[in-house]
Amino acid sequence: MTDINIKREEGDAGGRYVTVVNGHKAEMTWSKAGTSRIIIDHTGVPKELGGLGVGTALVKRAVEDARRDGIKIIPLCPFAKAQIEKHTEWQDILA
């Protein structure tokens, strides 16, 4: 799946990336760790979307935003951590 519309929502302490694919909502949540870091703490993708690349797309969007904003990511979420480890080209954003 290549065209996944991901919305970024941000508040004072953190936010989330969210998308709806085939009527199912997936999200990845994060919190701010100062002004130059975020902590990705959870990725939730329903089983109906498994294997479609939705979770990877959420992590990719966070990586792109981190690069754009000049911040680093601390991936506490096991899925996000595994994806960043798998994609060596994303590792420049690790805190």
CSV table of N, CA and C in Angstrom, one decimal:
chain,number,residue,atom,x,y,z
A,1,MET,N,0.9,-1.2,0.0
A,1,MET,CA,0.0,0.0,0.0
A,1,MET,C,0.9,1.2,0.0
A,2,THR,N,0.7,2.1,-1.0
A,2,THR,CA,1.6,3.2,-1.1
A,2,THR,C,1.0,4.6,-0.7
A,3,ASP,N,-0.3,4.7,-0.9
A,3,ASP,CA,-1.0,6.0,-0.6
A,3,ASP,C,-1.8,5.9,0.7
A,4,ILE,N,-1.1,6.2,1.8
A,4,ILE,CA,-1.8,6.2,3.1
A,4,ILE,C,-1.8,7.6,3.6
A,5,ASN,N,-3.0,8.2,3.8
A,5,ASN,CA,-3.1,9.5,4.3
A,5,ASN,C,-3.0,9.6,5.8
A,6,ILE,N,-1.9,10.1,6.3
A,6,ILE,CA,-1.6,10.2,7.7
A,6,ILE,C,-1.8,11.6,8.2
A,7,LYS,N,-2.5,11.7,9.3
A,7,LYS,CA,-2.7,13.0,9.9
A,7,LYS,C,-1.9,13.1,11.2
A,8,ARG,N,-1.2,14.2,11.4
A,8,ARG,CA,-0.5,14.5,12.6
A,8,ARG,C,-1.3,15.4,13.5
A,9,GLU,N,-1.5,14.9,14.8
A,9,GLU,CA,-2.2,15.7,15.8
A,9,GLU,C,-1.2,16.0,16.9
A,10,GLU,N,-1.1,17.3,17.3
A,10,GLU,CA,-0.1,17.6,18.3
A,10,GLU,C,-0.7,18.5,19.4
A,11,GLY,N,-0.3,18.2,20.7
A,11,GLY,CA,-0.7,19.0,21.8
A,11,GLY,C,0.5,19.5,22.5
A,12,ASP,N,0.3,20.0,23.7
A,12,ASP,CA,1.4,20.5,24.5
A,12,ASP,C,2.4,19.5,24.9
A,13,ALA,N,2.0,18.3,25.3
A,13,ALA,CA,2.9,17.2,25.8
A,13,ALA,C,3.2,16.2,24.8
A,14,GLY,N,2.5,16.1,23.6
A,14,GLY,CA,2.8,15.1,22.7
A,14,GLY,C,1.7,15.1,21.6
A,15,GLY,N,1.6,13.9,21.0
A,15,GLY,CA,0.6,13.8,20.0
A,15,GLY,C,0.5,12.4,19.4
A,16,ARG,N,-0.1,12.4,18.2
A,16,ARG,CA,-0.2,11.1,17.5
A,16,ARG,C,-0.3,11.3,16.0
A,17,TYR,N,0.0,10.2,15.3
A,17,TYR,CA,-0.2,10.1,13.9
A,17,TYR,C,-1.3,9.1,13.7
A,18,VAL,N,-2.3,9.4,12.9
A,18,VAL,CA,-3.4,8.6,12.8
A,18,VAL,C,-3.8,8.5,11.3
A,19,THR,N,-4.4,7.3,10.9
A,19,THR,CA,-4.8,7.1,9.6
A,19,THR,C,-6.0,6.2,9.6
A,20,VAL,N,-6.9,6.2,8.7
A,20,VAL,CA,-8.0,5.3,8.5
A,20,VAL,C,-7.8,4.6,7.2
A,21,VAL,N,-7.7,3.3,7.2
A,21,VAL,CA,-7.5,2.5,5.9
A,21,VAL,C,-8.6,1.5,5.9
A,22,ASN,N,-9.3,1.4,4.8
A,22,ASN,CA,-10.4,0.4,4.7
A,22,ASN,C,-11.3,0.4,5.9
A,23,GLY,N,-11.6,1.6,6.4
A,23,GLY,CA,-12.5,1.7,7.5
A,23,GLY,C,-12.0,1.4,8.9
A,24,HIS,N,-10.7,1.1,9.0
A,24,HIS,CA,-10.0,0.8,10.3
A,24,HIS,C,-9.0,1.9,10.6
A,25,LYS,N,-9.0,2.3,11.9
A,25,LYS,CA,-8.1,3.3,12.4
A,25,LYS,C,-6.8,2.7,12.9
A,26,ALA,N,-5.7,3.3,12.5
A,26,ALA,CA,-4.4,2.9,13.1
A,26,ALA,C,-3.7,4.2,13.6
A,27,GLU,N,-2.9,4.1,14.7
A,27,GLU,CA,-2.3,5.2,15.2
A,27,GLU,C,-0.9,4.9,15.8
A,28,MET,N,-0.1,5.9,16.0
A,28,MET,CA,1.1,5.9,16.7
A,28,MET,C,1.2,7.1,17.5
A,29,THR,N,1.4,6.9,18.8
A,29,THR,CA,1.4,8.0,19.8
A,29,THR,C,2.9,8.3,20.2
A,30,TRP,N,3.1,9.6,20.6
A,30,TRP,CA,4.4,10.1,21.0
A,30,TRP,C,4.2,11.2,22.0
A,31,SER,N,5.3,11.3,22.8
A,31,SER,CA,5.3,12.4,23.8
A,31,SER,C,6.6,13.2,23.6
A,32,LYS,N,6.5,14.5,24.0
A,32,LYS,CA,7.7,15.3,23.9
A,32,LYS,C,8.7,15.1,25.0
A,33,ALA,N,9.9,15.1,24.7
A,33,ALA,CA,11.0,14.9,25.7
A,33,ALA,C,11.9,16.1,25.6
A,34,GLY,N,11.5,17.2,26.1
A,34,GLY,CA,12.2,18.5,25.9
A,34,GLY,C,11.8,19.1,24.5
A,35,THR,N,12.7,20.0,24.0
A,35,THR,CA,12.4,20.7,22.8
A,35,THR,C,13.0,20.0,21.6
A,36,SER,N,13.9,19.0,21.8
A,36,SER,CA,14.6,18.5,20.6
A,36,SER,C,14.4,17.0,20.5
A,37,ARG,N,13.5,16.4,21.2
A,37,ARG,CA,13.3,14.9,21.2
A,37,ARG,C,11.8,14.6,21.4
A,38,ILE,N,11.4,13.5,20.7
A,38,ILE,CA,10.1,12.9,21.0
A,38,ILE,C,10.3,11.4,21.3
A,39,ILE,N,9.4,10.9,22.1
A,39,ILE,CA,9.4,9.5,22.5
A,39,ILE,C,8.2,8.8,21.8
A,40,ILE,N,8.5,7.9,20.9
A,40,ILE,CA,7.4,7.1,20.3
A,40,ILE,C,7.1,6.0,21.3
A,41,ASP,N,5.8,6.0,21.8
A,41,ASP,CA,5.5,5.0,22.9
A,41,ASP,C,4.5,4.0,22.5
A,42,HIS,N,3.8,4.1,21.4
A,42,HIS,CA,2.8,3.1,21.1
A,42,HIS,C,2.5,3.2,19.6
A,43,THR,N,2.4,2.0,19.0
A,43,THR,CA,1.8,1.9,17.6
A,43,THR,C,0.7,0.9,17.7
A,44,GLY,N,-0.4,1.3,17.2
A,44,GLY,CA,-1.6,0.4,17.2
A,44,GLY,C,-2.2,0.2,15.8
A,45,VAL,N,-2.1,-1.0,15.3
A,45,VAL,CA,-2.6,-1.3,13.9
A,45,VAL,C,-3.6,-2.5,14.1
A,46,PRO,N,-4.8,-2.3,13.7
A,46,PRO,CA,-5.7,-3.4,13.9
A,46,PRO,C,-5.3,-4.6,13.0
A,47,LYS,N,-5.7,-5.8,13.4
A,47,LYS,CA,-5.3,-7.0,12.6
A,47,LYS,C,-5.8,-7.0,11.2
A,48,GLU,N,-6.9,-6.3,11.0
A,48,GLU,CA,-7.5,-6.2,9.6
A,48,GLU,C,-6.5,-5.5,8.7
A,49,LEU,N,-5.6,-4.7,9.2
A,49,LEU,CA,-4.7,-3.9,8.4
A,49,LEU,C,-3.3,-4.6,8.3
A,50,GLY,N,-3.2,-5.7,9.0
A,50,GLY,CA,-1.9,-6.4,9.1
A,50,GLY,C,-1.3,-6.7,7.7
A,51,GLY,N,-0.1,-6.5,7.5
A,51,GLY,CA,0.6,-6.8,6.2
A,51,GLY,C,0.4,-5.8,5.1
A,52,LEU,N,-0.3,-4.7,5.4
A,52,LEU,CA,-0.5,-3.6,4.4
A,52,LEU,C,0.6,-2.5,4.5
A,53,GLY,N,1.4,-2.5,5.4
A,53,GLY,CA,2.5,-1.5,5.6
A,53,GLY,C,2.0,-0.3,6.3
A,54,VAL,N,0.9,-0.3,7.0
A,54,VAL,CA,0.3,0.8,7.7
A,54,VAL,C,1.2,1.3,8.8
A,55,GLY,N,1.7,0.3,9.7
A,55,GLY,CA,2.5,0.6,10.8
A,55,GLY,C,3.8,1.3,10.3
A,56,THR,N,4.4,0.7,9.3
A,56,THR,CA,5.7,1.2,8.8
A,56,THR,C,5.5,2.6,8.2
A,57,ALA,N,4.3,2.9,7.6
A,57,ALA,CA,4.1,4.2,7.1
A,57,ALA,C,4.0,5.2,8.2
A,58,LEU,N,3.4,4.8,9.3
A,58,LEU,CA,3.3,5.7,10.5
A,58,LEU,C,4.7,6.1,11.0
A,59,VAL,N,5.6,5.1,11.1
A,59,VAL,CA,6.9,5.3,11.6
A,59,VAL,C,7.7,6.2,10.6
A,60,LYS,N,7.5,5.9,9.3
A,60,LYS,CA,8.2,6.7,8.2
A,60,LYS,C,7.8,8.2,8.3
A,61,ARG,N,6.5,8.4,8.6
A,61,ARG,CA,6.1,9.8,8.7
A,61,ARG,C,6.7,10.5,9.8
A,62,ALA,N,6.8,9.8,11.0
A,62,ALA,CA,7.5,10.4,12.1
A,62,ALA,C,9.0,10.7,11.8
A,63,VAL,N,9.6,9.8,11.1
A,63,VAL,CA,11.0,10.0,10.8
A,63,VAL,C,11.1,11.2,9.9
A,64,GLU,N,10.3,11.3,8.9
A,64,GLU,CA,10.3,12.5,7.9
A,64,GLU,C,10.1,13.8,8.7
A,65,ASP,N,9.1,13.8,9.6
A,65,ASP,CA,8.8,15.0,10.4
A,65,ASP,C,10.0,15.4,11.3
A,66,ALA,N,10.6,14.3,11.9
A,66,ALA,CA,11.7,14.6,12.8
A,66,ALA,C,12.9,15.2,12.0
A,67,ARG,N,13.2,14.7,10.8
A,67,ARG,CA,14.2,15.3,10.0
A,67,ARG,C,13.9,16.8,9.7
A,68,ARG,N,12.6,17.0,9.2
A,68,ARG,CA,12.2,18.4,8.9
A,68,ARG,C,12.3,19.3,10.0
A,69,ASP,N,11.9,18.9,11.2
A,69,ASP,CA,11.9,19.7,12.4
A,69,ASP,C,13.2,19.7,13.2
A,70,GLY,N,14.2,18.9,12.8
A,70,GLY,CA,15.5,18.9,13.4
A,70,GLY,C,15.5,18.3,14.8
A,71,ILE,N,14.6,17.3,15.0
A,71,ILE,CA,14.5,16.7,16.3
A,71,ILE,C,14.9,15.2,16.2
A,72,LYS,N,15.1,14.6,17.4
A,72,LYS,CA,15.5,13.2,17.4
A,72,LYS,C,14.4,12.3,18.0
A,73,ILE,N,14.4,11.0,17.7
A,73,ILE,CA,13.4,10.1,18.2
A,73,ILE,C,14.0,9.1,19.2
A,74,ILE,N,13.2,8.9,20.3
A,74,ILE,CA,13.5,7.8,21.2
A,74,ILE,C,12.4,6.8,21.0
A,75,PRO,N,12.7,5.7,20.3
A,75,PRO,CA,11.6,4.7,20.0
A,75,PRO,C,11.4,3.7,21.2
A,76,LEU,N,10.6,4.0,22.1
A,76,LEU,CA,10.3,3.0,23.2
A,76,LEU,C,9.3,2.0,22.7
A,77,CYS,N,8.5,2.3,21.8
A,77,CYS,CA,7.5,1.3,21.2
A,77,CYS,C,8.3,0.2,20.5
A,78,PRO,N,8.1,-1.1,20.8
A,78,PRO,CA,8.9,-2.1,20.2
A,78,PRO,C,8.8,-2.2,18.6
A,79,PHE,N,7.6,-1.9,18.1
A,79,PHE,CA,7.4,-1.9,16.7
A,79,PHE,C,8.2,-0.8,16.0
A,80,ALA,N,8.1,0.4,16.5
A,80,ALA,CA,8.8,1.6,16.0
A,80,ALA,C,10.3,1.3,16.1
A,81,LYS,N,10.8,0.8,17.2
A,81,LYS,CA,12.2,0.5,17.4
A,81,LYS,C,12.7,-0.5,16.3
A,82,ALA,N,11.9,-1.5,16.1
A,82,ALA,CA,12.3,-2.6,15.1
A,82,ALA,C,12.3,-2.0,13.7
A,83,GLN,N,11.4,-1.1,13.4
A,83,GLN,CA,11.3,-0.6,12.0
A,83,GLN,C,12.5,0.4,11.8
A,84,ILE,N,12.9,1.2,12.8
A,84,ILE,CA,14.0,2.1,12.6
A,84,ILE,C,15.3,1.2,12.6
A,85,GLU,N,15.4,0.2,13.3
A,85,GLU,CA,16.6,-0.7,13.2
A,85,GLU,C,16.7,-1.4,11.9
A,86,LYS,N,15.5,-1.8,11.3
A,86,LYS,CA,15.5,-2.4,10.0
A,86,LYS,C,15.8,-1.5,8.9
A,87,HIS,N,15.4,-0.2,9.0
A,87,HIS,CA,15.7,0.8,7.9
A,87,HIS,C,16.9,1.6,8.3
A,88,THR,N,18.0,1.2,8.0
A,88,THR,CA,19.3,1.9,8.4
A,88,THR,C,19.3,3.3,7.9
A,89,GLU,N,18.6,3.6,6.8
A,89,GLU,CA,18.5,5.0,6.4
A,89,GLU,C,17.7,5.9,7.3
A,90,TRP,N,17.0,5.4,8.3
A,90,TRP,CA,16.3,6.2,9.2
A,90,TRP,C,17.0,6.4,10.5
A,91,GLN,N,18.1,5.8,10.7
A,91,GLN,CA,18.8,5.8,12.0
A,91,GLN,C,19.4,7.1,12.4
A,92,ASP,N,19.5,8.0,11.4
A,92,ASP,CA,20.1,9.4,11.7
A,92,ASP,C,19.2,10.1,12.7
A,93,ILE,N,18.0,9.8,12.8
A,93,ILE,CA,17.1,10.5,13.7
A,93,ILE,C,17.0,10.0,15.1
A,94,LEU,N,17.8,8.9,15.4
A,94,LEU,CA,17.8,8.3,16.8
A,94,LEU,C,18.5,9.3,17.8
A,95,ALA,N,17.9,9.4,18.9
A,95,ALA,CA,18.5,10.2,20.0
A,95,ALA,C,19.6,9.4,20.7
